[in-house]
Coordinates of C-alpha atoms in Angstrom, one line a residue:
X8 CA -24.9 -1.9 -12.0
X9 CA -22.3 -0.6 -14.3
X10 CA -21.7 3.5 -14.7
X11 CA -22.7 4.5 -17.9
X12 CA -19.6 5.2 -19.2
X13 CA -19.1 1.6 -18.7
X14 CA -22.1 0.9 -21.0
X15 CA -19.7 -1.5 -23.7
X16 CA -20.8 -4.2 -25.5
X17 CA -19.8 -6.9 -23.4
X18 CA -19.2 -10.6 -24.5
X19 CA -18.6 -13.8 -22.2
X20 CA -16.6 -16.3 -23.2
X21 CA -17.8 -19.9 -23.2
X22 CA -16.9 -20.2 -19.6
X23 CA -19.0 -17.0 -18.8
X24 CA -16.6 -14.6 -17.8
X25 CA -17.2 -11.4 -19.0
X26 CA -14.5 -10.2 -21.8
X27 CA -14.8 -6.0 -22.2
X28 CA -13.2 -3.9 -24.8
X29 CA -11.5 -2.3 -22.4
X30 CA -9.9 -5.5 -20.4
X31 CA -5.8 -4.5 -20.5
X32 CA -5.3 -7.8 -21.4
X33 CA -8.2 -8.3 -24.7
X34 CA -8.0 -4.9 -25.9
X35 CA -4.3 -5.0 -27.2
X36 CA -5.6 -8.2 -28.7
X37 CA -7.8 -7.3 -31.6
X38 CA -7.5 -11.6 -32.6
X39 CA -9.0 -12.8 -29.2
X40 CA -11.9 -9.8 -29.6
X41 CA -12.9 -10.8 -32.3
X42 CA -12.7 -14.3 -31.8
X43 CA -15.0 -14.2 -28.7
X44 CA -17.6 -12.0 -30.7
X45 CA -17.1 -14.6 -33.9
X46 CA -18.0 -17.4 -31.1
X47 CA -20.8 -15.6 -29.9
X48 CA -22.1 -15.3 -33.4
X49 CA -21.5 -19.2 -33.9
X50 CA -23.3 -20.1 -30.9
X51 CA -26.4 -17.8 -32.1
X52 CA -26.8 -19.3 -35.6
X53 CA -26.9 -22.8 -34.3
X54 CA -30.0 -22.0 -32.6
X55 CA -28.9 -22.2 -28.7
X56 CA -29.2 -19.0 -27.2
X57 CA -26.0 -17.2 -26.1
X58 CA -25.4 -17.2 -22.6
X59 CA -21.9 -15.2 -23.6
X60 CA -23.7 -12.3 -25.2
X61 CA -24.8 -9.2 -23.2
X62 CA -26.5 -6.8 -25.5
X63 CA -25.9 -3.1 -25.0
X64 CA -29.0 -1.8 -22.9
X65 CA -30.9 0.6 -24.4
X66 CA -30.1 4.6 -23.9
X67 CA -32.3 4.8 -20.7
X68 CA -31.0 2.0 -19.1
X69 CA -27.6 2.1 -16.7
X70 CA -26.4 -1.2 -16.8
X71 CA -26.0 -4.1 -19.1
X72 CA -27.6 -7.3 -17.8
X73 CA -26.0 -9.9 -17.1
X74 CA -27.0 -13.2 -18.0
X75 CA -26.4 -15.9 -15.6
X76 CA -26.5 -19.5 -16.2
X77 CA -29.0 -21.9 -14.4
X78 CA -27.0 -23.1 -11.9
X79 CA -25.4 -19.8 -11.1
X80 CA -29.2 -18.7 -10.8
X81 CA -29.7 -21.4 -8.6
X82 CA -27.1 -20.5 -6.4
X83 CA -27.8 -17.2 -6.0
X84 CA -31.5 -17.5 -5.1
X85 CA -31.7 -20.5 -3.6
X86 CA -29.7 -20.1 0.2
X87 CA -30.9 -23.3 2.0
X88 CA -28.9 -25.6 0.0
X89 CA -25.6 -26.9 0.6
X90 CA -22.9 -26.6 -2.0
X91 CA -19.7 -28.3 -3.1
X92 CA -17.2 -27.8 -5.4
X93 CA -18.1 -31.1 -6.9
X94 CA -21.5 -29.3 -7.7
X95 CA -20.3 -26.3 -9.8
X96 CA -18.2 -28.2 -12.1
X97 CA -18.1 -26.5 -15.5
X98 CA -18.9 -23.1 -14.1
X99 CA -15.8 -22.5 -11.6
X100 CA -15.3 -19.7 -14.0
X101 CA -18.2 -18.6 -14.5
X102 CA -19.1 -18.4 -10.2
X103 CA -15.1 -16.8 -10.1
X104 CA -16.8 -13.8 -11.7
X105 CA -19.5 -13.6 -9.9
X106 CA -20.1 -11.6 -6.6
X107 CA -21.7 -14.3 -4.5
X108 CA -19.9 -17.3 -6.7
X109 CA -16.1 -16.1 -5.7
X110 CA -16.8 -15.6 -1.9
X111 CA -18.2 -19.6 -2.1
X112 CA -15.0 -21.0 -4.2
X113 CA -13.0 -19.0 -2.4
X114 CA -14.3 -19.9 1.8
X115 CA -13.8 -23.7 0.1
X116 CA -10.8 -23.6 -1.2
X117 CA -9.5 -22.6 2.3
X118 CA -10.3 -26.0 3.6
X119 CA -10.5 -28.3 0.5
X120 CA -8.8 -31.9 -0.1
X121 CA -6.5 -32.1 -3.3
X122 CA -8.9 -33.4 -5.3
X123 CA -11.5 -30.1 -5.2
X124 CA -8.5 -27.7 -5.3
X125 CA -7.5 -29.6 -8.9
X126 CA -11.0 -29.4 -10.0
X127 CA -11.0 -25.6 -9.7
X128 CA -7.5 -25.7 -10.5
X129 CA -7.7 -26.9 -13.8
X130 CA -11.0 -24.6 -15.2
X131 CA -9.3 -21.6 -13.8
X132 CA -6.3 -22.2 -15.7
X133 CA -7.1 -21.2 -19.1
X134 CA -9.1 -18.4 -18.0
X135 CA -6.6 -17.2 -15.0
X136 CA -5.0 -14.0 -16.6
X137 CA -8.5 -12.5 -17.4
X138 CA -9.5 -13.3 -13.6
X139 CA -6.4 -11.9 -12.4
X140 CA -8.0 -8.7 -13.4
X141 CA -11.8 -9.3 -12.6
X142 CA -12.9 -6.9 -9.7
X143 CA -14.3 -10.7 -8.4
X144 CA -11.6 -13.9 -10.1
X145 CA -8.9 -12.6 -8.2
X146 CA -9.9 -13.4 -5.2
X147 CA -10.1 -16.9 -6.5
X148 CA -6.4 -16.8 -8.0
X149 CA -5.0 -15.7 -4.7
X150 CA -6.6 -18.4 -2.6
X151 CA -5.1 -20.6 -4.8
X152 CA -1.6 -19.1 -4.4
X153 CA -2.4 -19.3 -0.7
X154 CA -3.8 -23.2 -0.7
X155 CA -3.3 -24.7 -4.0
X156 CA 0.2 -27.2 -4.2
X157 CA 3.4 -25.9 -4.8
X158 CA 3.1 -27.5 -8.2
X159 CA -0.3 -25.3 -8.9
X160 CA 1.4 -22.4 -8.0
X161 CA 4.9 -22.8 -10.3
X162 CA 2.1 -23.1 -13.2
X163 CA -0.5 -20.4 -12.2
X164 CA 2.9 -17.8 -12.2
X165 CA 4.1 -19.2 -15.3
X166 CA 0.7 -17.9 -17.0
X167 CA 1.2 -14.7 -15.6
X168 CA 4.9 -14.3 -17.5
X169 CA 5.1 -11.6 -20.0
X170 CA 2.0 -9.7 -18.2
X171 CA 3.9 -8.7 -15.0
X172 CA 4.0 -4.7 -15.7
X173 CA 0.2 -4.6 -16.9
X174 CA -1.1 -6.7 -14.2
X175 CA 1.1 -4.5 -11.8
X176 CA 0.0 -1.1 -13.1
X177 CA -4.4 -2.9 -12.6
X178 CA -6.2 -2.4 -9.7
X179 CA -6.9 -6.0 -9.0
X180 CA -3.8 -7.6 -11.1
X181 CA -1.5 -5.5 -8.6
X182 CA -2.8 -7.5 -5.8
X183 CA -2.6 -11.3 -7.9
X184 CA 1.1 -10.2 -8.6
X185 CA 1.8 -9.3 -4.6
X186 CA 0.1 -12.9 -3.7
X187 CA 2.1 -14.5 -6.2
X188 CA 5.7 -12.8 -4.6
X189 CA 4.3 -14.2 -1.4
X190 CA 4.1 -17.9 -2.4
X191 CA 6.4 -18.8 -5.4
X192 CA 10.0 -19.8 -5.1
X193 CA 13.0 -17.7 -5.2
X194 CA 14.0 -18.8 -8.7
X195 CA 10.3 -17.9 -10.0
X196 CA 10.2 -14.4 -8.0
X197 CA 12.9 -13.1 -9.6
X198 CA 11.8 -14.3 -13.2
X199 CA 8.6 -12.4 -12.3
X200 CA 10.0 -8.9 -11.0
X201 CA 13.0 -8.3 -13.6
X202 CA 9.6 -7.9 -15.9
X203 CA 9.5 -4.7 -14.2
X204 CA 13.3 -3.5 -15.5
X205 CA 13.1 -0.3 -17.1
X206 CA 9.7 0.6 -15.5
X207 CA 10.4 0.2 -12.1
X208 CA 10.0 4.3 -11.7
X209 CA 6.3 4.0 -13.5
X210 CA 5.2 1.3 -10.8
X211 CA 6.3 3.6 -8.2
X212 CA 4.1 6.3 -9.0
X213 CA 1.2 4.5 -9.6
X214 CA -1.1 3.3 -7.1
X215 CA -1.6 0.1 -7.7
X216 CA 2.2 -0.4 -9.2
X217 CA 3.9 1.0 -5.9
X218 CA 2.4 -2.2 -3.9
X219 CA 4.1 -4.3 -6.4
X220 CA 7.5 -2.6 -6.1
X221 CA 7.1 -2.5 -2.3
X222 CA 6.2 -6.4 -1.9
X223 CA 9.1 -7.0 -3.7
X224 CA 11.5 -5.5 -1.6
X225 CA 10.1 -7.1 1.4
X226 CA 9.8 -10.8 0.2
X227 CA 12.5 -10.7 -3.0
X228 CA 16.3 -11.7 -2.1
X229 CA 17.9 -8.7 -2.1
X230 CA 20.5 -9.9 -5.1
X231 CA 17.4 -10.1 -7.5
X232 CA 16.1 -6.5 -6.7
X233 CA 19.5 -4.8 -7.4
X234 CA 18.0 -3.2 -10.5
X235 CA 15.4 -1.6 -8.3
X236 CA 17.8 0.1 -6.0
X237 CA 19.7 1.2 -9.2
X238 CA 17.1 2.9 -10.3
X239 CA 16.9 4.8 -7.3
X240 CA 19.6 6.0 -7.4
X241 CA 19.7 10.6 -7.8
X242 CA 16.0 10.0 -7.5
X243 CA 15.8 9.9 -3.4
X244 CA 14.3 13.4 -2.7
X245 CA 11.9 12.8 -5.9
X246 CA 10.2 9.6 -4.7
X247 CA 10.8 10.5 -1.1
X248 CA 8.4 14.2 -1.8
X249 CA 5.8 11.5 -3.9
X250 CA 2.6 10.0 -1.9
X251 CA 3.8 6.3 -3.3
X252 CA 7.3 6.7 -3.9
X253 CA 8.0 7.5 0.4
X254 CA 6.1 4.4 1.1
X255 CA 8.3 2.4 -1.5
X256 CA 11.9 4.6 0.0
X257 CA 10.2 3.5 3.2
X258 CA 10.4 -0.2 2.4
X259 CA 14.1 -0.3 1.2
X260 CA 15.5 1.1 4.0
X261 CA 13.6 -1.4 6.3
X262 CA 14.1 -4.6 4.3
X263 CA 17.5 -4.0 2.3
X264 CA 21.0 -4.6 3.2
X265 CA 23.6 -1.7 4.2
X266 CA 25.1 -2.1 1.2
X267 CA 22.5 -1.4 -1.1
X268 CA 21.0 1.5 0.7
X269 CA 24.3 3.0 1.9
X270 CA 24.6 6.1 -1.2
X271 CA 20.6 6.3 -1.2
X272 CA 20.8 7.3 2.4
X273 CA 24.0 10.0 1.6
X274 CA 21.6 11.3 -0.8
X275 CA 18.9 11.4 1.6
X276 CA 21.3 13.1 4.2
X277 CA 21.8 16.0 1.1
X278 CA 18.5 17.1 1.8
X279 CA 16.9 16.1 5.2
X280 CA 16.1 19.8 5.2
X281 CA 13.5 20.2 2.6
X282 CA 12.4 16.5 3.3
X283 CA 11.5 17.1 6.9
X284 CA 8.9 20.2 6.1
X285 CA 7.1 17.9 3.1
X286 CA 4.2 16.2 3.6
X287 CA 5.5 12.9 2.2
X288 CA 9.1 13.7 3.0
X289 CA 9.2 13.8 6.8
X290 CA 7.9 10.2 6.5
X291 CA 10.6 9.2 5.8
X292 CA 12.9 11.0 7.8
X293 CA 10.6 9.9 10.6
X294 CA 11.7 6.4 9.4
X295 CA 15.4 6.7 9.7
X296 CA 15.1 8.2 12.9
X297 CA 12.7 5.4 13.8
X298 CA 14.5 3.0 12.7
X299 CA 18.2 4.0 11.7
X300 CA 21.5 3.5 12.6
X301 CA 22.6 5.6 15.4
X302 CA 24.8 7.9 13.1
X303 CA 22.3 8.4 10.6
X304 CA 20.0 9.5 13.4
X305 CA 22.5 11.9 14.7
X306 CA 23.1 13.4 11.3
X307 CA 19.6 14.5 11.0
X308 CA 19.1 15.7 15.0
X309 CA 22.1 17.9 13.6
X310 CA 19.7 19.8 11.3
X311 CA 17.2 20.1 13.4
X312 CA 19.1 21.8 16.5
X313 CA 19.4 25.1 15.9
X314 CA 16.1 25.4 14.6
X315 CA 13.2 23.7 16.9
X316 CA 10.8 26.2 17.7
X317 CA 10.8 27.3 13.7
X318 CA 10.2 23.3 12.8
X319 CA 7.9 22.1 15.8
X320 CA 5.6 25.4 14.5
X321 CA 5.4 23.7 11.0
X322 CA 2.8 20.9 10.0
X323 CA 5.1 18.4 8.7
X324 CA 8.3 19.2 10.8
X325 CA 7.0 19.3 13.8
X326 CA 6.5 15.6 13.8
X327 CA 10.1 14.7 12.9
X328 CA 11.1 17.3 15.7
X329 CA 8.7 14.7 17.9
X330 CA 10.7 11.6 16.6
X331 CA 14.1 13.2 17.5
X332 CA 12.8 14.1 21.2
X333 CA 11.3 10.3 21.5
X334 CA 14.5 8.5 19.4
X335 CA 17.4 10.4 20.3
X336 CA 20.1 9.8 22.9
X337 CA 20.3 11.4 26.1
X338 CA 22.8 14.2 24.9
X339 CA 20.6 14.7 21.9
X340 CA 17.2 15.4 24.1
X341 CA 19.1 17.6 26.7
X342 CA 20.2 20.0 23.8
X343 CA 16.9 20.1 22.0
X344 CA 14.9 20.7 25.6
X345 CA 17.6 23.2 26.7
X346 CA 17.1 25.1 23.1
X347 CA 13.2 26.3 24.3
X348 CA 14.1 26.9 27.6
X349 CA 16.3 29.4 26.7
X350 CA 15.6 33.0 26.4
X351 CA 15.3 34.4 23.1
X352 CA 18.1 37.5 22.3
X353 CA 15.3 39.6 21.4
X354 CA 13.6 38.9 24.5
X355 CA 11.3 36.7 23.5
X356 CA 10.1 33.0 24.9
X357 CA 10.4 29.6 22.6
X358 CA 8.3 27.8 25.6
X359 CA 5.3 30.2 25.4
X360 CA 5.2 30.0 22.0
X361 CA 5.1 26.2 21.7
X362 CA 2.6 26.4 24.2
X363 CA 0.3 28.6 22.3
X364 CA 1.0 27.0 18.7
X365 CA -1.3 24.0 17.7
X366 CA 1.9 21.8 16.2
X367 CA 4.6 23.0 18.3
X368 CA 2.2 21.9 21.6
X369 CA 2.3 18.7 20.8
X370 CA 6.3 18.7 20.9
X371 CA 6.3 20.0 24.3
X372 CA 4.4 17.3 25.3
X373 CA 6.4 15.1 23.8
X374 CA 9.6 16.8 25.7
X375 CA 7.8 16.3 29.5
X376 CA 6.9 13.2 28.1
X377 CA 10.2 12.4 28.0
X378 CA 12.8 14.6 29.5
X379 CA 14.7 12.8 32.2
X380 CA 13.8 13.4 35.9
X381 CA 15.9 15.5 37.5
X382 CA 17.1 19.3 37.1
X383 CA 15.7 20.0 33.5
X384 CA 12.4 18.1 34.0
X385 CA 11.9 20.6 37.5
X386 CA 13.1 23.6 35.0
X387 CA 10.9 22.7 32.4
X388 CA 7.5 21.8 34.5
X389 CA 8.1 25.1 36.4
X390 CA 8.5 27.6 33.5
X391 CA 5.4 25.5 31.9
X392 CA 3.3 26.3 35.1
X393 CA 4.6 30.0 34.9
X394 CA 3.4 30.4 31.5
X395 CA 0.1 28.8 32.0
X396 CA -2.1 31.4 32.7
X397 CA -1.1 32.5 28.9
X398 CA -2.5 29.7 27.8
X399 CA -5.7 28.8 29.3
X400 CA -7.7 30.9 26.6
X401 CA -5.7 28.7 23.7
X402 CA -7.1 25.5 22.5
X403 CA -4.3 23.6 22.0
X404 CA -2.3 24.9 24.9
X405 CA -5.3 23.2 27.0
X406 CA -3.6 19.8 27.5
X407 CA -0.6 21.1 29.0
X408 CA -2.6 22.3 31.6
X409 CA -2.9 18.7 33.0
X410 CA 0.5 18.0 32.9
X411 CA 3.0 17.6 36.2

């Protein structure tokens, strides 16, 4: 069932896959519109009823129908028989579009001998971009990235040249493009990705684009995605504050050489401050602190000293405040302990107010989690238990209540 403001005049192409107006890769093509619905037309006059042709369904109606070939029928109706490959040749296309026709192809392809993955091989090939973007086909193309030969595969990515960026910025072409950076060789990955130079920002942001970029950077050599880092260059705190673009920031750091991500993380360093109180920004701080270099993670524990019952009280900074407790040395956790055990100067106490605040709480934990046994563990357990009376009417001071 399509939604009605799907309701196009669809037409299937010889092979049976549906072609709409609105495929990314027909409708810039007024030539191979027209030539499908000039085809349908032919096939009509000649007296053989068009299996290619959906008309539009009437105004009441939701969905086009879909007409199916015999076989495909068959298949679909008929469960106690036993299929092969060998016994859907001539409609591999046709079942690749299909709900119940991919999920077959693709469970045999898995365990196929040569000869079967050829046969399929060589239908889907002159139909392979379209099913790159069929919410069904590509399925189909990525087990054959994943268990076609090495051969199949060089040619299969050699179609999809000149359609990297489109396919990218497509919900299902995105994931076609990631399978193919999984499988191809180094000489072909690269040909593939410098299709995205000069729109490497625009597959950031998008949501099916930032996969691309982020496979990339995990599987590419790091000497063919040198134009990506470029890119991000004075653009760290803008992707690192986007929902995509920390998950892409994310993936550099873990995957590319110091030398690449050296400046990007001086620019990071600029503004750890407003980074580790955004709801995508303290991700990535998170990361670093995670994952970093020892003097990168002292450089952002030195922002947050000072200042850890204001950022444990926040939403998004109290979990980097968390990841600087668990990931810091043993000078570094002492300091940020010994900063709520302290007395305030106007009298007040950082501990009971952690206790009491539903973020900050889950810091403390954290910090008896944590703290090493000995004089400042007894100091913090016993003002805990001091202050717990204050706490037993506060929901998320409950926990704390259980603690040694």
């Amino acid at each position: 069932m399509v939604p009605h403001h799907h309701q196009l005049r669809t037409v299937r192409s010889a092979t049976g896959l549906p072609l709409h107006h609105h495929d990314p890769l027909v409708s810039g093509n007024p030539q191979v519109a027209a030539a499908a619905v000039a085809a349908a037309a032919a096939l009509s006059q000649a007296g053989t009823p068009p299996p290619s042709v959906v008309v539009p369904p009437p105004p009441t109606s939701d969905a086009a129908h879909i007409i199916r070939s015999p076989l495909l029928e068959e298949f679909r109706s008929n469960k106690n028989k036993k299929y092969e490959l060998k016994d859907i040749v001539d409609h591999v296309v046709e079942f690749s579009g299909d709900q119940h026709g991919s999920r077959f192809i693709q469970q045999k392809l898995e365990t196929a001998n040569s000869d079967d993955k050829q046969l399929v091989f060589d239908e889907i090939l002159p139909n392979c971009l379209q099913l790159m973007t069929d919410v069904f086909g590509n399925y189909v193309i990525q087990k054959l990235f994943e268990h076609g030969s090495q051969a199949q595969k060089t040619i299969l990515a050699k179609q999809m040249e000149g359609h990297i960026l489109s396919l990218s910025l497509q919900m299902y072409g995105c994931r076609v493009v990631q399978k193919a950076l999984e499988h191809v060789l180094t000489d072909q990955q690269a040909t593939m990705i410098r299709e995205l130079d000069g729109s490497v920002l625009k597959c950031v942001k998008d949501q099916n684009g930032n996969h691309v970029v982020q496979k990339a950077i995990e599987r590419v050599p790091s000497q063919h995605i040198q134009f990506i880092i470029d890119t991000f260059h004075g653009q760290v705190y803008h992707l690192a504050t986007h929902p995509y673009g920390c998950r892409v920031i994310q993936r550099m750091f873990e995957h590319c050489p110091e030398d690449q991500t050296e400046r990007l993380l001086e620019e990071l360093h600029r503004c750890t401050s407003q980074l580790v109180q955004d709801q995508y920004g303290n991700y990535v701080v998170q990361h670093i602190l995670e994952h970093g270099k020892d003097e990168d993670k002292q450089l952002i524990i030195g922002k947050i000293r000072g200042h850890v019952l204001q950022l444990s009280k926040h939403k998004f900074a109290s979990n980097v405040v968390e990841k600087c407790v668990a990931y810091g040395n043993t000078e570094d956790r002492r300091a940020l302990i010994e900063e709520v055990l302290q007395t305030r100067p106007d009298g007040s106490y950082p501990l009971l107010t952690l206790m009491k605040d539903q973020y900050a709480n889950y810091v403390l934990q954290k910090m008896l989690d944590v703290v090493d046994d000995g004089e400042q563990r007894d100091l913090l357990v016993s003002k805990i238990r001091m202050y717990l009376h204050s706490v037993r009417k506060y929901t998320y001071g409950k926990h704390l209540t259980q603690s040694k």
